[in-house]
Amino acid sequence: MKITVIDGQGGNVGRELAKRIAEEFSAHDLTVIGTNSRATETMLKSGVKRGATGENAVIVAARRSDVIVGPLGIVIADSLLGEVSPAMATAIGSSGAAKILLPLNRCDTLIAGVKEPSAAALIDDAMEKLHRIEKETVC
């Protein structure tokens, strides 16, 4: 299974996701993609060996991934303070990959009905969903 973590800004959520995924899904192909170089650099500190930066990297990863994990903003054009281009949002949104999106209420994207869970709680839930996807693909 090809798993891609996409994050922007400082890349801290992506780093934690990548770290957990690398630990729990070590047999799978994991790549991190940052919307900016700082996010990519931060995510690579998780120990993941493969990463890339920018719009084209996101577009290519969306085409090749089985699962994409990241904050909800990666599917909203101009989100993350403008770091997500319309082409990025379209590529991710229209990708055939399963998407696990963390509903972070940040950067002018507020999700009604979603309380303010901690990033750690959201990452735990994302990991549960990824395990569920893994089981469904194996069966």
PDB file of C-alpha atoms in Angstrom:
ATOM      1  CA  MET A   1       0.000   0.000   0.000  1.00  0.00           C
ATOM      2  CA  LYS A   2       1.330   3.461  -0.937  1.00  0.00           C
ATOM      3  CA  ILE A   3       0.646   5.965   1.852  1.00  0.00           C
ATOM      4  CA  THR A   4       1.278   9.689   1.423  1.00  0.00           C
ATOM      5  CA  VAL A   5       1.199  12.265   4.205  1.00  0.00           C
ATOM      6  CA  ILE A   6       0.631  15.818   2.974  1.00  0.00           C
ATOM      7  CA  ASP A   7       0.997  18.851   5.240  1.00  0.00           C
ATOM      8  CA  GLY A   8       1.855  22.513   5.061  1.00  0.00           C
ATOM      9  CA  GLN A   9       2.881  25.421   7.246  1.00  0.00           C
ATOM     10  CA  GLY A  10       5.267  24.034   9.893  1.00  0.00           C
ATOM     11  CA  GLY A  11       4.576  20.372   9.134  1.00  0.00           C
ATOM     12  CA  ASN A  12       4.130  19.400  12.783  1.00  0.00           C
ATOM     13  CA  VAL A  13       0.908  17.443  12.331  1.00  0.00           C
ATOM     14  CA  GLY A  14       2.419  15.718   9.307  1.00  0.00           C
ATOM     15  CA  ARG A  15       5.539  14.821  11.294  1.00  0.00           C
ATOM     16  CA  GLU A  16       3.495  13.126  14.002  1.00  0.00           C
ATOM     17  CA  LEU A  17       1.373  11.316  11.425  1.00  0.00           C
ATOM     18  CA  ALA A  18       4.454  10.157   9.518  1.00  0.00           C
ATOM     19  CA  LYS A  19       6.132   8.963  12.700  1.00  0.00           C
ATOM     20  CA  ARG A  20       3.115   6.890  13.738  1.00  0.00           C
ATOM     21  CA  ILE A  21       2.542   5.513  10.254  1.00  0.00           C
ATOM     22  CA  ALA A  22       6.219   4.550   9.904  1.00  0.00           C
ATOM     23  CA  GLU A  23       6.015   2.685  13.228  1.00  0.00           C
ATOM     24  CA  GLU A  24       2.685   0.938  12.658  1.00  0.00           C
ATOM     25  CA  PHE A  25       2.836   0.378   8.891  1.00  0.00           C
ATOM     26  CA  SER A  26       6.537  -0.247   8.310  1.00  0.00           C
ATOM     27  CA  ALA A  27       5.835  -2.794   5.561  1.00  0.00           C
ATOM     28  CA  HIS A  28       4.131  -0.145   3.439  1.00  0.00           C
ATOM     29  CA  ASP A  29       5.527   2.541   1.134  1.00  0.00           C
ATOM     30  CA  LEU A  30       5.408   5.916   2.963  1.00  0.00           C
ATOM     31  CA  THR A  31       6.137   9.323   1.427  1.00  0.00           C
ATOM     32  CA  VAL A  32       5.736  12.804   2.909  1.00  0.00           C
ATOM     33  CA  ILE A  33       4.886  15.816   0.768  1.00  0.00           C
ATOM     34  CA  GLY A  34       5.088  19.370   2.066  1.00  0.00           C
ATOM     35  CA  THR A  35       3.311  22.319   0.531  1.00  0.00           C
ATOM     36  CA  ASN A  36       6.482  24.206   1.471  1.00  0.00           C
ATOM     37  CA  SER A  37      10.076  23.201   2.175  1.00  0.00           C
ATOM     38  CA  ARG A  38       9.813  23.800   5.926  1.00  0.00           C
ATOM     39  CA  ALA A  39       6.880  21.379   6.203  1.00  0.00           C
ATOM     40  CA  THR A  40       8.779  18.757   4.208  1.00  0.00           C
ATOM     41  CA  GLU A  41      11.908  19.203   6.323  1.00  0.00           C
ATOM     42  CA  THR A  42       9.900  18.886   9.547  1.00  0.00           C
ATOM     43  CA  MET A  43       8.121  15.738   8.354  1.00  0.00           C
ATOM     44  CA  LEU A  44      11.409  14.139   7.302  1.00  0.00           C
ATOM     45  CA  LYS A  45      12.581  14.522  10.923  1.00  0.00           C
ATOM     46  CA  SER A  46      10.101  11.728  11.714  1.00  0.00           C
ATOM     47  CA  GLY A  47      12.584   9.314  10.165  1.00  0.00           C
ATOM     48  CA  VAL A  48      10.749   8.859   6.863  1.00  0.00           C
ATOM     49  CA  LYS A  49      13.295   8.506   4.067  1.00  0.00           C
ATOM     50  CA  ARG A  50      11.298   9.850   1.118  1.00  0.00           C
ATOM     51  CA  GLY A  51       9.816  13.306   0.785  1.00  0.00           C
ATOM     52  CA  ALA A  52       9.148  16.032  -1.744  1.00  0.00           C
ATOM     53  CA  THR A  53       7.859  19.585  -1.840  1.00  0.00           C
ATOM     54  CA  GLY A  54       5.408  21.619  -3.843  1.00  0.00           C
ATOM     55  CA  GLU A  55       2.517  21.560  -6.231  1.00  0.00           C
ATOM     56  CA  ASN A  56       3.821  19.036  -8.750  1.00  0.00           C
ATOM     57  CA  ALA A  57       4.873  16.628  -5.989  1.00  0.00           C
ATOM     58  CA  VAL A  58       1.331  16.778  -4.567  1.00  0.00           C
ATOM     59  CA  ILE A  59      -0.224  16.198  -7.996  1.00  0.00           C
ATOM     60  CA  VAL A  60       2.012  13.199  -8.746  1.00  0.00           C
ATOM     61  CA  ALA A  61       1.487  11.717  -5.267  1.00  0.00           C
ATOM     62  CA  ALA A  62      -2.285  12.080  -5.587  1.00  0.00           C
ATOM     63  CA  ARG A  63      -2.133  10.044  -8.785  1.00  0.00           C
ATOM     64  CA  ARG A  64       0.088   7.287  -7.324  1.00  0.00           C
ATOM     65  CA  SER A  65      -1.141   6.930  -3.727  1.00  0.00           C
ATOM     66  CA  ASP A  66      -3.466   4.347  -2.270  1.00  0.00           C
ATOM     67  CA  VAL A  67      -4.063   6.453   0.855  1.00  0.00           C
ATOM     68  CA  ILE A  68      -3.563  10.183   1.457  1.00  0.00           C
ATOM     69  CA  VAL A  69      -3.453  11.479   5.033  1.00  0.00           C
ATOM     70  CA  GLY A  70      -3.369  15.106   6.120  1.00  0.00           C
ATOM     71  CA  PRO A  71      -5.323  18.076   7.444  1.00  0.00           C
ATOM     72  CA  LEU A  72      -8.702  18.804   5.847  1.00  0.00           C
ATOM     73  CA  GLY A  73      -7.264  21.950   4.303  1.00  0.00           C
ATOM     74  CA  ILE A  74      -5.336  19.958   1.696  1.00  0.00           C
ATOM     75  CA  VAL A  75      -8.570  19.554  -0.292  1.00  0.00           C
ATOM     76  CA  ILE A  76      -9.571  23.233  -0.069  1.00  0.00           C
ATOM     77  CA  ALA A  77      -8.067  25.617  -2.615  1.00  0.00           C
ATOM     78  CA  ASP A  78      -6.160  28.544  -1.074  1.00  0.00           C
ATOM     79  CA  SER A  79      -6.262  27.039   2.425  1.00  0.00           C
ATOM     80  CA  LEU A  80      -3.360  26.783   4.874  1.00  0.00           C
ATOM     81  CA  LEU A  81      -2.831  30.516   4.411  1.00  0.00           C
ATOM     82  CA  GLY A  82      -2.728  30.115   0.624  1.00  0.00           C
ATOM     83  CA  GLU A  83      -0.280  27.214   0.492  1.00  0.00           C
ATOM     84  CA  VAL A  84      -2.772  24.837  -1.147  1.00  0.00           C
ATOM     85  CA  SER A  85      -3.194  25.803  -4.784  1.00  0.00           C
ATOM     86  CA  PRO A  86      -6.400  25.017  -6.674  1.00  0.00           C
ATOM     87  CA  ALA A  87      -4.438  22.394  -8.662  1.00  0.00           C
ATOM     88  CA  MET A  88      -3.299  20.687  -5.442  1.00  0.00           C
ATOM     89  CA  ALA A  89      -6.801  20.631  -3.952  1.00  0.00           C
ATOM     90  CA  THR A  90      -8.272  19.283  -7.190  1.00  0.00           C
ATOM     91  CA  ALA A  91      -5.607  16.578  -7.540  1.00  0.00           C
ATOM     92  CA  ILE A  92      -6.127  15.353  -3.984  1.00  0.00           C
ATOM     93  CA  GLY A  93      -9.912  15.675  -4.059  1.00  0.00           C
ATOM     94  CA  SER A  94     -10.259  13.801  -7.344  1.00  0.00           C
ATOM     95  CA  SER A  95      -7.643  11.162  -6.503  1.00  0.00           C
ATOM     96  CA  GLY A  96      -8.812   7.573  -6.350  1.00  0.00           C
ATOM     97  CA  ALA A  97      -6.839   7.209  -3.119  1.00  0.00           C
ATOM     98  CA  ALA A  98      -8.639   6.756   0.171  1.00  0.00           C
ATOM     99  CA  LYS A  99      -8.352  10.018   2.091  1.00  0.00           C
ATOM    100  CA  ILE A 100      -8.019  10.397   5.842  1.00  0.00           C
ATOM    101  CA  LEU A 101      -8.489  14.089   6.603  1.00  0.00           C
ATOM    102  CA  LEU A 102      -8.002  15.602  10.036  1.00  0.00           C
ATOM    103  CA  PRO A 103     -10.634  18.281  10.773  1.00  0.00           C
ATOM    104  CA  LEU A 104      -8.392  20.963  12.218  1.00  0.00           C
ATOM    105  CA  ASN A 105     -10.242  24.233  12.793  1.00  0.00           C
ATOM    106  CA  ARG A 106      -7.477  26.515  11.556  1.00  0.00           C
ATOM    107  CA  CYS A 107      -6.678  29.066   8.873  1.00  0.00           C
ATOM    108  CA  ASP A 108     -10.252  30.268   8.295  1.00  0.00           C
ATOM    109  CA  THR A 109     -11.598  26.743   7.759  1.00  0.00           C
ATOM    110  CA  LEU A 110     -13.986  25.978  10.594  1.00  0.00           C
ATOM    111  CA  ILE A 111     -15.924  22.728  10.614  1.00  0.00           C
ATOM    112  CA  ALA A 112     -19.365  22.924  12.209  1.00  0.00           C
ATOM    113  CA  GLY A 113     -20.187  20.159  14.638  1.00  0.00           C
ATOM    114  CA  VAL A 114     -16.554  19.329  15.285  1.00  0.00           C
ATOM    115  CA  LYS A 115     -15.353  20.012  18.774  1.00  0.00           C
ATOM    116  CA  GLU A 116     -11.771  21.039  19.320  1.00  0.00           C
ATOM    117  CA  PRO A 117     -10.059  17.650  19.767  1.00  0.00           C
ATOM    118  CA  SER A 118      -6.338  17.683  20.319  1.00  0.00           C
ATOM    119  CA  ALA A 119      -4.048  16.937  17.401  1.00  0.00           C
ATOM    120  CA  ALA A 120      -2.994  13.781  19.267  1.00  0.00           C
ATOM    121  CA  ALA A 121      -6.620  12.568  19.432  1.00  0.00           C
ATOM    122  CA  LEU A 122      -7.083  13.273  15.728  1.00  0.00           C
ATOM    123  CA  ILE A 123      -3.881  11.384  14.900  1.00  0.00           C
ATOM    124  CA  ASP A 124      -5.040   8.411  17.004  1.00  0.00           C
ATOM    125  CA  ASP A 125      -8.325   8.385  15.070  1.00  0.00           C
ATOM    126  CA  ALA A 126      -6.488   8.671  11.747  1.00  0.00           C
ATOM    127  CA  MET A 127      -4.377   5.647  12.683  1.00  0.00           C
ATOM    128  CA  GLU A 128      -7.505   3.621  13.496  1.00  0.00           C
ATOM    129  CA  LYS A 129      -8.942   4.509  10.100  1.00  0.00           C
ATOM    130  CA  LEU A 130      -5.693   3.571   8.355  1.00  0.00           C
ATOM    131  CA  HIS A 131      -5.722   0.171  10.093  1.00  0.00           C
ATOM    132  CA  ARG A 132      -9.306  -0.298   8.876  1.00  0.00           C
ATOM    133  CA  ILE A 133      -8.285   0.552   5.286  1.00  0.00           C
ATOM    134  CA  GLU A 134      -5.350  -1.858   5.509  1.00  0.00           C
ATOM    135  CA  LYS A 135      -7.653  -4.683   6.627  1.00  0.00           C
ATOM    136  CA  GLU A 136     -10.145  -3.940   3.841  1.00  0.00           C
ATOM    137  CA  THR A 137      -7.430  -4.047   1.167  1.00  0.00           C
ATOM    138  CA  VAL A 138      -6.002  -7.325   2.432  1.00  0.00           C
ATOM    139  CA  CYS A 139      -9.374  -9.117   2.427  1.00  0.00           C
TER     140      CYS A 139
END
